[in-house]
CSV table of C-alpha atoms and ligand atoms in Angstrom, one decimal:
chain,number,residue,atom,x,y,z
A,1,MET,CA,-9.3,-6.3,16.7
A,2,LYS,CA,-10.9,-10.1,19.2
A,3,SER,CA,-9.9,-12.7,16.5
A,4,PHE,CA,-6.8,-11.7,15.9
A,5,ALA,CA,-6.0,-11.1,19.6
A,6,ALA,CA,-4.4,-14.2,20.0
A,7,LEU,CA,-2.2,-13.8,17.0
A,8,TYR,CA,-1.2,-10.5,18.3
A,9,ALA,CA,-0.3,-12.4,21.0
A,10,LEU,CA,1.5,-14.6,19.9
A,11,VAL,CA,3.2,-12.4,18.1
A,12,ALA,CA,4.2,-10.4,20.8
A,13,LEU,CA,6.4,-13.2,21.8
A,14,LEU,CA,8.7,-12.9,19.3
A,15,PRO,CA,10.3,-9.7,19.9
A,16,ALA,CA,10.5,-11.0,23.9
A,17,LEU,CA,12.4,-14.1,23.0
A,18,ALA,CA,14.7,-12.1,20.0
A,19,SER,CA,16.1,-9.9,23.0
A,20,ALA,CA,18.0,-13.0,24.7
A,21,GLN,CA,18.8,-14.0,21.4
A,22,SER,CA,17.2,-13.1,17.7
A,23,ALA,CA,15.7,-15.4,15.5
A,24,GLU,CA,16.5,-16.6,12.0
A,25,TRP,CA,16.2,-13.9,9.6
A,26,GLY,CA,15.5,-11.8,12.9
A,27,GLN,CA,17.5,-8.8,12.9
A,28,CYS,CA,21.2,-9.0,14.8
A,29,GLY,CA,22.6,-5.7,14.3
A,30,GLY,CA,22.1,-1.9,12.4
A,31,ILE,CA,22.8,1.6,13.1
A,32,ASP,CA,20.3,2.0,16.3
A,33,TRP,CA,19.5,-1.6,16.8
A,34,THR,CA,19.2,-2.1,20.4
A,35,GLY,CA,18.2,-5.5,20.6
A,36,SER,CA,19.9,-8.7,20.5
A,37,THR,CA,23.1,-9.2,18.5
A,38,SER,CA,23.8,-13.2,19.1
A,39,CYS,CA,21.4,-15.7,17.2
A,40,VAL,CA,19.6,-18.4,17.5
A,41,ALA,CA,21.4,-21.6,17.2
A,42,GLY,CA,22.0,-22.7,13.5
A,43,SER,CA,21.3,-19.0,11.6
A,44,THR,CA,25.1,-16.7,11.7
A,45,CYS,CA,24.6,-13.2,12.0
A,46,THR,CA,25.1,-11.0,8.9
A,47,LYS,CA,26.0,-7.7,8.7
A,48,LEU,CA,23.6,-6.6,5.2
A,49,ASN,CA,24.2,-3.2,5.4
A,50,ASP,CA,25.4,-0.2,8.2
A,51,TYR,CA,21.5,-0.3,8.7
A,52,TYR,CA,21.1,-4.4,8.5
A,53,SER,CA,22.6,-6.7,10.1
A,54,GLN,CA,20.0,-10.6,10.0
A,55,CYS,CA,20.7,-14.2,11.1
A,56,ILE,CA,20.5,-16.1,8.0
A,57,PRO,CA,20.3,-20.4,8.5
A,58,GLY,CA,23.2,-22.1,8.4
A,59,THR,CA,26.9,-19.9,8.1
A,60,ALA,CA,27.4,-16.4,7.1
A,61,ALA,CA,27.0,-16.2,3.7
A,62,PRO,CA,24.2,-14.2,2.0
A,63,PRO,CA,20.5,-15.3,1.7
A,64,SER,CA,20.3,-17.3,-1.0
A,65,SER,CA,17.5,-15.0,-2.8
A,66,SER,CA,14.6,-17.7,-4.2
A,67,ASN,CA,14.1,-21.1,-3.5
A,68,THR,CA,12.6,-23.5,-6.1
A,69,PRO,CA,11.5,-21.7,-10.2
A,70,PRO,CA,8.3,-21.1,-9.4
A,71,PRO,CA,4.9,-19.4,-12.0
A,72,THR,CA,6.7,-16.2,-13.1
A,73,SER,CA,4.6,-14.5,-14.7
A,74,GLN,CA,0.9,-13.7,-12.7
A,75,PRO,CA,-1.8,-11.8,-13.6
A,76,GLY,CA,-1.0,-8.0,-12.9
A,77,SER,CA,-3.0,-7.2,-9.9
A,78,PRO,CA,-4.5,-3.8,-11.1
A,79,THR,CA,-6.0,-1.5,-8.5
A,80,SER,CA,-8.8,0.4,-8.5
A,81,ALA,CA,-9.3,4.5,-8.9
A,82,PRO,CA,-9.9,6.0,-5.0
A,83,THR,CA,-11.1,9.6,-4.2
A,84,SER,CA,-9.5,10.5,-0.7
A,85,ALA,CA,-8.1,13.7,0.7
A,86,PRO,CA,-4.6,14.3,1.6
A,87,THR,CA,-1.5,14.8,3.8
A,88,SER,CA,1.9,17.2,4.5
A,89,ALA,CA,5.1,16.8,5.0
A,90,PRO,CA,8.1,17.4,7.5
A,91,THR,CA,11.1,18.9,7.4
A,92,SER,CA,12.5,17.8,10.6
A,93,ALA,CA,15.3,15.6,9.5
A,94,PRO,CA,14.1,11.9,8.8
A,95,SER,CA,14.5,9.2,11.6
A,96,ALA,CA,15.6,5.5,10.6
A,97,SER,CA,12.3,5.0,12.7
A,98,ASN,CA,8.9,4.2,12.3
A,99,PRO,CA,7.2,7.6,10.8
A,100,PHE,CA,4.0,5.6,12.2
A,101,VAL,CA,5.2,6.2,15.6
A,102,GLY,CA,4.3,9.1,17.8
A,103,VAL,CA,1.5,10.7,15.1
A,104,THR,CA,-2.1,10.9,14.9
A,105,PRO,CA,-3.5,10.0,11.6
A,106,TYR,CA,-5.7,12.6,10.2
A,107,LEU,CA,-8.8,11.5,9.3
A,108,SER,CA,-9.6,12.7,5.3
A,109,PRO,CA,-12.7,14.7,5.1
A,110,TYR,CA,-13.8,13.4,1.9
A,111,TYR,CA,-14.1,9.7,3.1
A,112,ALA,CA,-15.6,10.2,6.2
A,113,ASN,CA,-18.5,12.1,4.5
A,114,GLU,CA,-18.6,9.2,1.7
A,115,VAL,CA,-19.0,7.3,5.1
A,116,GLN,CA,-21.3,9.7,6.1
A,117,GLN,CA,-23.4,9.8,3.4
A,118,ALA,CA,-23.6,6.0,3.5
A,119,ALA,CA,-24.1,5.4,6.8
A,120,ALA,CA,-27.0,7.8,6.8
A,121,ALA,CA,-28.9,5.6,4.1
A,122,ILE,CA,-29.1,2.4,5.6
A,123,SER,CA,-32.3,2.0,7.3
A,124,ASP,CA,-31.4,-1.1,10.5
A,125,ALA,CA,-30.0,0.6,13.6
A,126,THR,CA,-27.0,-1.5,14.2
A,127,LEU,CA,-26.0,-1.7,11.1
A,128,LYS,CA,-26.1,1.9,10.4
A,129,ALA,CA,-24.0,2.6,13.2
A,130,LYS,CA,-20.8,0.5,12.5
A,131,ALA,CA,-21.3,2.1,8.9
A,132,ALA,CA,-20.9,5.8,11.0
A,133,SER,CA,-17.6,4.0,12.5
A,134,VAL,CA,-16.0,4.0,9.7
A,135,ALA,CA,-15.3,7.0,9.4
A,136,ASN,CA,-13.0,7.4,12.5
A,137,ILE,CA,-10.9,4.9,11.1
A,138,PRO,CA,-7.9,6.1,8.9
A,139,THR,CA,-7.3,5.7,5.4
A,140,PHE,CA,-5.6,6.9,2.6
A,141,THR,CA,-6.9,9.4,0.6
A,142,TRP,CA,-5.9,9.1,-3.3
A,143,PHE,CA,-4.7,12.3,-5.5
A,144,ASP,CA,-5.9,10.6,-8.5
A,145,THR,CA,-5.8,13.5,-11.2
A,146,VAL,CA,-4.3,16.8,-10.7
A,147,SER,CA,-7.4,18.7,-9.6
A,148,LYS,CA,-8.2,16.8,-7.0
A,149,VAL,CA,-4.4,18.8,-5.4
A,150,ALA,CA,-6.2,21.5,-4.4
A,151,ASP,CA,-8.2,19.4,-1.5
A,152,LEU,CA,-4.7,18.5,0.2
A,153,GLY,CA,-4.0,22.6,1.2
A,154,THR,CA,-7.2,22.7,2.6
A,155,TYR,CA,-6.6,19.2,5.1
A,156,LEU,CA,-3.5,19.9,5.9
A,157,ALA,CA,-4.8,23.6,7.4
A,158,ASP,CA,-6.5,21.2,9.1
A,159,ALA,CA,-4.3,19.4,10.4
A,160,GLN,CA,-2.0,22.1,10.8
A,161,SER,CA,-4.6,23.7,13.4
A,162,ILE,CA,-5.8,20.2,14.9
A,163,GLN,CA,-1.7,19.4,15.4
A,164,ASN,CA,-1.9,23.5,17.6
A,165,SER,CA,-5.1,23.1,19.4
A,166,THR,CA,-4.7,19.4,20.2
A,167,GLY,CA,-1.1,19.5,20.8
A,168,GLN,CA,-0.9,16.0,18.9
A,169,LYS,CA,1.6,15.9,15.9
A,170,GLN,CA,-0.6,14.9,12.8
A,171,VAL,CA,0.5,13.2,10.0
A,172,VAL,CA,-1.6,13.3,6.2
A,173,GLN,CA,-1.3,10.5,4.3
A,174,ILE,CA,-1.8,10.3,0.5
A,175,VAL,CA,-2.0,7.8,-2.1
A,176,VAL,CA,0.4,9.5,-5.5
A,177,TYR,CA,-1.4,8.2,-8.5
A,178,ASP,CA,-2.1,10.2,-11.9
A,179,LEU,CA,0.6,8.1,-13.7
A,180,PRO,CA,0.8,8.8,-17.5
A,181,ASP,CA,-0.7,5.4,-18.7
A,182,ARG,CA,-1.7,4.5,-15.9
A,183,ASP,CA,-2.5,1.0,-15.4
A,184,CYS,CA,-1.4,-0.2,-17.5
A,185,ALA,CA,-2.0,-3.8,-17.3
A,186,ALA,CA,-5.9,-3.3,-17.2
A,187,LYS,CA,-8.3,-0.9,-18.1
A,188,ALA,CA,-10.6,-0.2,-15.1
A,189,SER,CA,-8.0,2.6,-13.5
A,190,ASN,CA,-7.0,4.7,-16.9
A,191,GLY,CA,-5.8,7.7,-15.6
A,192,GLU,CA,-6.6,11.2,-17.3
A,193,PHE,CA,-2.3,11.8,-18.8
A,194,SER,CA,-1.3,9.9,-21.4
A,195,ILE,CA,2.2,9.9,-22.2
A,196,ALA,CA,1.2,10.5,-26.1
A,197,ASN,CA,-0.3,13.7,-25.3
A,198,ASN,CA,2.4,15.3,-23.1
A,199,GLY,CA,2.0,12.5,-20.0
A,200,GLN,CA,5.8,13.2,-18.5
A,201,ALA,CA,4.9,17.3,-18.3
A,202,ASN,CA,1.6,16.4,-17.2
A,203,TYR,CA,3.0,15.1,-14.4
A,204,TYR,CA,5.8,16.9,-13.0
A,205,ASN,CA,3.1,19.7,-12.9
A,206,TYR,CA,1.0,17.2,-11.0
A,207,ILE,CA,4.5,16.6,-8.4
A,208,ASP,CA,4.9,19.9,-8.3
A,209,GLN,CA,1.4,21.1,-6.9
A,210,LEU,CA,1.4,18.1,-4.7
A,211,VAL,CA,5.3,19.6,-3.5
A,212,ALA,CA,3.9,23.9,-3.0
A,213,GLN,CA,1.4,22.8,-0.6
A,214,ILE,CA,3.1,20.1,1.3
A,215,LYS,CA,5.3,23.0,1.3
A,216,LYS,CA,3.6,25.0,3.1
A,217,PHE,CA,2.4,22.9,6.2
A,218,PRO,CA,6.8,21.5,7.1
A,219,ASP,CA,5.3,20.9,10.7
A,220,VAL,CA,2.5,18.4,9.1
A,221,ARG,CA,3.9,14.9,9.0
A,222,VAL,CA,2.7,13.4,5.6
A,223,ILE,CA,3.2,9.9,4.6
A,224,ALA,CA,2.4,8.5,0.7
A,225,VAL,CA,2.4,5.4,-1.3
A,226,ILE,CA,3.4,5.9,-4.5
A,227,GLU,CA,1.5,4.8,-7.5
A,228,PRO,CA,-0.2,1.8,-7.3
A,229,ASP,CA,0.8,-1.2,-9.8
A,230,SER,CA,3.4,1.1,-11.8
A,231,LEU,CA,6.9,-0.3,-10.8
A,232,ALA,CA,5.0,-4.0,-9.8
A,233,ASN,CA,3.7,-3.9,-13.9
A,234,LEU,CA,7.6,-3.2,-15.0
A,235,VAL,CA,8.6,-6.8,-13.0
A,236,THR,CA,5.9,-9.1,-14.9
A,237,ASN,CA,4.0,-7.5,-17.7
A,238,LEU,CA,6.6,-5.9,-19.9
A,239,ASN,CA,4.7,-8.5,-22.3
A,240,VAL,CA,2.0,-6.5,-22.3
A,241,GLN,CA,2.1,-3.6,-25.1
A,242,LYS,CA,1.2,-0.8,-23.3
A,243,CYS,CA,3.4,-1.3,-19.8
A,244,ALA,CA,6.0,-2.1,-22.3
A,245,ASN,CA,6.0,1.6,-23.7
A,246,ALA,CA,4.9,2.9,-20.4
A,247,GLN,CA,8.6,1.6,-19.1
A,248,THR,CA,10.3,4.6,-19.7
A,249,THR,CA,8.1,7.3,-18.7
A,250,TYR,CA,6.6,5.2,-15.2
A,251,LEU,CA,10.3,5.5,-14.2
A,252,THR,CA,11.3,9.1,-14.5
A,253,CYS,CA,8.5,10.3,-13.7
A,254,VAL,CA,8.6,8.4,-10.4
A,255,ASN,CA,12.2,8.8,-9.8
A,256,TYR,CA,10.7,13.2,-9.9
A,257,ALA,CA,8.2,12.0,-7.7
A,258,LEU,CA,10.2,10.6,-5.0
A,259,LYS,CA,12.9,12.3,-5.0
A,260,GLN,CA,10.6,15.9,-5.4
A,261,LEU,CA,8.4,14.4,-2.6
A,262,ALA,CA,11.6,13.9,0.0
A,263,SER,CA,13.0,17.2,-0.5
A,264,VAL,CA,9.5,18.1,1.5
A,265,GLY,CA,10.3,16.0,3.9
A,266,VAL,CA,7.1,13.1,2.8
A,267,TYR,CA,7.6,9.8,4.2
A,268,GLN,CA,7.4,7.1,0.7
A,269,TYR,CA,6.3,3.8,0.0
A,270,MET,CA,6.3,2.3,-3.1
A,271,ASP,CA,3.7,0.0,-4.0
A,272,ALA,CA,5.3,-3.2,-4.5
A,273,GLY,CA,1.9,-5.4,-5.7
A,274,HIS,CA,0.8,-8.4,-3.1
A,275,ALA,CA,1.9,-11.8,-2.7
A,276,GLY,CA,0.1,-13.6,-5.3
A,277,TRP,CA,1.9,-11.1,-7.7
A,278,LEU,CA,5.5,-10.7,-6.5
A,279,GLY,CA,5.2,-12.7,-3.9
A,280,TRP,CA,6.3,-15.5,-6.8
A,281,PRO,CA,9.5,-17.3,-5.8
A,282,ALA,CA,10.7,-16.4,-9.1
A,283,ASN,CA,9.5,-12.9,-9.1
A,284,LEU,CA,11.5,-11.7,-6.0
A,285,THR,CA,14.7,-11.3,-6.8
A,286,PRO,CA,13.3,-9.4,-10.4
A,287,ALA,CA,11.6,-6.6,-8.2
A,288,ALA,CA,14.2,-6.6,-5.2
A,289,GLN,CA,17.0,-5.1,-8.6
A,290,LEU,CA,14.2,-2.5,-9.8
A,291,PHE,CA,13.0,-1.2,-6.2
A,292,ALA,CA,16.6,-1.5,-5.3
A,293,GLN,CA,17.7,0.5,-8.4
A,294,VAL,CA,15.0,3.1,-8.0
A,295,PHE,CA,15.7,4.3,-5.0
A,296,LYS,CA,19.3,4.3,-5.4
A,297,ASP,CA,18.4,6.6,-9.0
A,298,ALA,CA,16.4,9.1,-6.6
A,299,GLY,CA,19.5,9.6,-4.5
A,300,SER,CA,18.6,6.8,-1.0
A,301,SER,CA,16.8,8.5,0.2
A,302,PRO,CA,16.3,7.7,4.0
A,303,PHE,CA,12.3,10.1,3.7
A,304,ILE,CA,12.1,6.9,1.5
A,305,LYS,CA,11.3,3.9,3.5
A,306,GLY,CA,10.2,1.5,1.7
A,307,LEU,CA,7.2,-0.6,-0.2
A,308,ALA,CA,3.8,-0.8,0.9
A,309,THR,CA,1.8,-3.7,-0.4
A,310,ASN,CA,-1.5,-4.8,-1.1
A,311,VAL,CA,-3.4,-1.2,-1.6
A,312,ALA,CA,-6.9,-1.8,-2.4
A,313,ASN,CA,-6.3,-6.4,-2.1
A,314,TYR,CA,-7.8,-8.5,-0.6
A,315,ASN,CA,-5.0,-11.4,1.1
A,316,ALA,CA,-4.4,-11.6,4.8
A,317,LEU,CA,-1.3,-10.2,6.4
A,318,SER,CA,-1.0,-13.5,8.0
A,319,ALA,CA,-3.6,-16.3,7.0
A,320,ALA,CA,-4.5,-19.6,9.0
A,321,SER,CA,-4.0,-21.5,6.0
A,322,PRO,CA,-3.2,-20.7,2.7
A,323,ASP,CA,-6.2,-20.1,0.9
A,324,PRO,CA,-6.3,-23.1,-1.9
A,325,ILE,CA,-5.9,-20.3,-5.3
A,326,THR,CA,-2.5,-20.1,-3.6
A,327,GLN,CA,-1.3,-23.5,-4.3
A,328,GLY,CA,1.4,-23.8,-5.1
A,329,ASN,CA,3.4,-20.0,-3.5
A,330,ALA,CA,4.9,-20.4,-0.1
A,331,ASN,CA,4.2,-16.7,-0.3
A,332,TYR,CA,0.6,-17.8,0.2
A,333,ASP,CA,0.0,-14.5,2.5
A,334,GLU,CA,1.6,-10.6,2.8
A,335,ILE,CA,3.8,-11.4,6.0
A,336,HIS,CA,5.7,-14.6,3.8
A,337,TYR,CA,6.0,-12.4,1.0
A,338,ILE,CA,7.3,-9.1,3.0
A,339,ASN,CA,9.4,-12.2,5.0
A,340,ALA,CA,10.6,-13.3,1.0
A,341,LEU,CA,11.3,-9.8,-0.3
A,342,ALA,CA,12.5,-7.7,2.3
A,343,PRO,CA,16.3,-9.8,3.0
A,344,VAL,CA,17.0,-9.8,-0.8
A,345,LEU,CA,16.3,-5.4,-1.2
A,346,GLN,CA,18.4,-5.7,1.3
A,347,GLN,CA,21.1,-7.5,0.0
A,348,GLN,CA,20.6,-4.7,-2.7
A,349,GLY,CA,21.3,-2.2,-0.3
A,350,PHE,CA,18.0,-1.1,-0.2
A,351,PRO,CA,16.8,-1.6,3.9
A,352,ALA,CA,13.4,-1.3,3.1
A,353,THR,CA,10.4,-1.9,5.9
A,354,PHE,CA,6.5,-1.9,5.5
A,355,ILE,CA,3.0,-0.8,5.2
A,356,VAL,CA,0.3,-3.7,4.6
A,357,ASP,CA,-3.5,-2.3,3.2
A,358,GLN,CA,-6.1,-4.7,5.4
A,359,GLY,CA,-8.5,-2.5,5.1
A,360,ARG,CA,-10.3,-5.0,2.8
A,361,SER,CA,-9.0,-8.2,4.0
A,362,GLY,CA,-11.2,-10.0,6.9
A,363,GLN,CA,-12.4,-12.5,4.7
A,364,GLN,CA,-10.3,-15.0,3.6
A,365,ASN,CA,-10.9,-17.5,0.7
A,366,LEU,CA,-13.0,-15.3,-1.5
A,367,ARG,CA,-12.1,-15.4,-5.2
A,368,GLN,CA,-12.3,-18.1,-7.7
A,369,GLN,CA,-8.2,-17.0,-9.1
A,370,TRP,CA,-5.5,-15.3,-7.1
A,371,GLY,CA,-5.2,-12.2,-9.5
A,372,ASP,CA,-9.2,-11.8,-9.1
A,373,TRP,CA,-8.7,-7.8,-7.9
A,374,CYS,CA,-12.6,-6.5,-8.4
A,375,ASN,CA,-15.4,-5.5,-5.9
A,376,ILE,CA,-14.6,-9.1,-4.3
A,377,LYS,CA,-17.8,-10.4,-3.3
A,378,ASN,CA,-18.5,-10.9,0.0
A,379,ALA,CA,-15.1,-9.0,1.2
A,380,GLY,CA,-15.0,-7.5,4.8
A,381,PHE,CA,-13.6,-4.5,6.0
A,382,GLY,CA,-10.0,-6.0,8.3
A,383,THR,CA,-7.7,-5.3,10.8
A,384,ARG,CA,-7.5,-1.7,11.7
A,385,PRO,CA,-4.3,0.5,11.0
A,386,THR,CA,-2.1,0.1,13.5
A,387,THR,CA,1.9,0.3,15.0
A,388,ASN,CA,1.2,-3.0,16.4
A,389,THR,CA,2.1,-5.1,13.3
A,390,GLY,CA,4.7,-8.1,15.9
A,391,SER,CA,7.2,-6.9,12.4
A,392,GLN,CA,10.5,-6.0,11.9
A,393,PHE,CA,9.6,-5.0,8.6
A,394,ILE,CA,6.5,-3.6,9.0
A,395,ASP,CA,6.4,-0.3,9.7
A,396,SER,CA,2.6,-0.4,10.3
A,397,ILE,CA,-0.6,-1.8,9.0
A,398,VAL,CA,-2.9,0.4,6.9
A,399,TRP,CA,-6.4,0.7,5.5
A,400,VAL,CA,-4.9,2.5,1.6
A,401,LYS,CA,-8.1,1.5,-0.6
A,402,PRO,CA,-11.1,3.2,0.9
A,403,GLY,CA,-13.5,0.3,1.5
A,404,GLY,CA,-16.5,1.8,-0.5
A,405,GLU,CA,-15.3,3.4,-3.4
A,406,CYS,CA,-15.7,1.2,-6.1
A,407,ASP,CA,-12.1,-0.9,-8.2
A,408,GLY,CA,-14.1,-0.8,-11.8
A,409,THR,CA,-17.3,-1.5,-13.7
A,410,SER,CA,-19.3,-4.6,-14.4
A,411,ASN,CA,-20.7,-2.5,-17.5
A,412,SER,CA,-19.4,-3.9,-20.6
A,413,SER,CA,-20.9,-0.6,-22.8
A,414,SER,CA,-18.4,1.5,-20.4
A,415,PRO,CA,-15.1,2.7,-22.5
A,416,ARG,CA,-13.3,1.3,-18.7
A,417,PHE,CA,-14.7,-1.8,-18.3
A,418,ASP,CA,-12.6,-4.7,-17.8
A,419,SER,CA,-13.2,-8.2,-17.7
A,420,THR,CA,-12.5,-8.7,-14.3
A,421,CYS,CA,-15.2,-6.5,-12.8
A,422,ALA,CA,-17.6,-9.0,-14.9
A,423,LEU,CA,-16.0,-12.1,-13.0
A,424,SER,CA,-18.0,-14.6,-11.0
A,425,ASP,CA,-16.3,-13.8,-7.9
A,426,ALA,CA,-16.7,-10.0,-8.7
A,427,ASP,CA,-20.4,-8.2,-7.0
A,428,GLN,CA,-21.9,-6.9,-9.2
A,429,PRO,CA,-24.2,-4.5,-11.1
A,430,ALA,CA,-21.0,-2.5,-10.1
A,431,PRO,CA,-20.2,1.5,-10.9
A,432,GLU,CA,-18.0,3.3,-12.2
A,433,ALA,CA,-13.8,3.7,-9.9
A,434,GLY,CA,-13.4,5.7,-7.5
A,435,THR,CA,-17.5,6.0,-7.7
A,436,TRP,CA,-19.5,4.9,-4.3
A,437,PHE,CA,-20.5,1.0,-4.3
A,438,GLN,CA,-23.5,1.0,-1.3
A,439,GLU,CA,-24.4,-2.5,-1.6
A,440,TYR,CA,-20.6,-3.4,-1.5
A,441,PHE,CA,-19.7,-1.1,1.3
A,442,GLN,CA,-22.4,-2.7,3.7
A,443,THR,CA,-21.0,-5.7,2.6
A,444,LEU,CA,-17.8,-4.4,3.9
A,445,VAL,CA,-19.7,-2.9,7.2
A,446,SER,CA,-21.5,-6.6,7.9
A,447,ARG,CA,-18.9,-9.0,7.6
A,448,ALA,CA,-16.4,-6.7,8.7
A,449,ASN,CA,-13.1,-8.7,11.1
A,450,PRO,CA,-12.4,-8.1,13.1
A,451,PRO,CA,-16.6,-7.0,13.9
A,452,LEU,CA,-17.1,-2.9,13.5
B,501,NAG,C1,-0.2,26.9,14.7
B,501,NAG,O1,1.0,27.7,15.7
B,501,NAG,C2,2.0,28.2,14.7
B,501,NAG,C3,2.7,28.9,15.4
B,501,NAG,O2,3.3,27.9,16.9
B,501,NAG,C4,1.2,29.2,13.8
B,501,NAG,O3,2.1,30.2,13.0
B,501,NAG,C5,0.8,29.0,12.6
B,501,NAG,O4,-0.8,29.9,12.4
B,501,NAG,C6,-0.8,28.1,13.2
B,501,NAG,N1,-1.1,27.1,12.3
B,501,NAG,C7,-3.0,27.0,12.7
B,501,NAG,C8,-3.5,26.6,11.4
B,501,NAG,O5,-4.2,27.3,13.4
B,502,NAG,C1,-23.2,1.3,-19.9
B,502,NAG,O1,-22.3,2.0,-20.7
B,502,NAG,C2,-23.4,3.3,-21.5
B,502,NAG,C3,-22.4,3.5,-22.4
B,502,NAG,O2,-21.5,4.2,-21.1
B,502,NAG,C4,-24.3,3.6,-20.6
B,502,NAG,O3,-24.7,4.5,-21.9
B,502,NAG,C5,-24.9,2.8,-19.8
B,502,NAG,O4,-25.9,4.0,-19.7
B,502,NAG,C6,-24.8,1.9,-19.4
B,502,NAG,N1,-25.4,1.1,-18.4
B,502,NAG,C7,-25.8,1.0,-17.4
B,502,NAG,C8,-26.2,0.2,-16.5
B,502,NAG,O5,-25.4,1.6,-16.4
């Protein structure tokens, strides 16, 4: 954590200052708020909802949503289909506080096994030891096919048993990722279900199976990322026919997932793309309107905590300086994106908090275009998962994408070939999405920042 220590030290000062007076855009009231209720000069404490009052610059007028009209449709950045292990959920009443606090992340045995095998294949002793240490870093488990759901029960039972023997409450971190006509704006992560072939019913069955496993272990907490790329594609990619066709089904299926998972106490974060996608100022308000509507349509459950950003992407949480590819977007990293989006969500009635994937964000300024997402060359593992985020809006830095699992194949003859995976900034040759990419993993290890 060395190179980030200074940053955290700086950011850590902010809450201390805020206890005297909250900063511009800082929280200044709301249910369970114990900090300052006054704002620095030049801003006014404004109630956005029962849970959140905020220091709005100027008078008490609500924050104006977007600034200048900038580039709208950024290329949708699709994610890859990773594989991993599961989690479980609690039955207890949701708390307004951070679900990552007071729990120990359960380590995915699936990913740990992949990492151990990868380390065993490395001859250099120093690199081997660093590689092996990745197995101890909490990483989400992706349920990207219905056939993997049975494993969730195994992981939950294991987590329950660890919880019993250590007395430490366990949290299983999962990704729900099996929509029909999945990944509608790209090809690499096409899923198993199609809308034309009973996709909605198949998806409901997939969710029902997840819920059945989670129900059996009410004492183990489960935190879930909901459907990477899906709702973001509905914000910017309805010009893609497959996305337009999928719109109604995506909304219906995500609504079902949110409600069913909330009913068994799963804390949920809907995927919200990243700064270079929905973070363009012209996309912020349409995105906030969609997420808030989805939240309300699912009953505004407090288990629907908020949004996940940068899943499987490469953006810094807080960049030292803007990457040249972000030119023109004031929201050039995830913290700027989140600070811009959160107030608009609150205005729309969704008091969302965030989690941010930093698993592969250790190295910056690697891409030719901001929309490039596939196996970016020279990437390194990033900031370790922590609740010490320096932001009131961010519940935790997380590792959602299991580093080493491929984003997509570079083989142009494959049916799942996406040309993004053959761009000059994409590492090649690359195997199929979700399968192990040893050379890529070794680079992530050797270029980790902070170092492993
Ligand atoms: C955990 O402890 C509870 C009782 O406290 C018990 O009912 C349950 O069977 C235990 N589970 C495991 C997996 O050890
Ligand atoms: C590329 O994909 C084609 C079609 O699936 C396959 O036959 C071929 O062996 C693959 N090439 C490589 C180098 O993997």
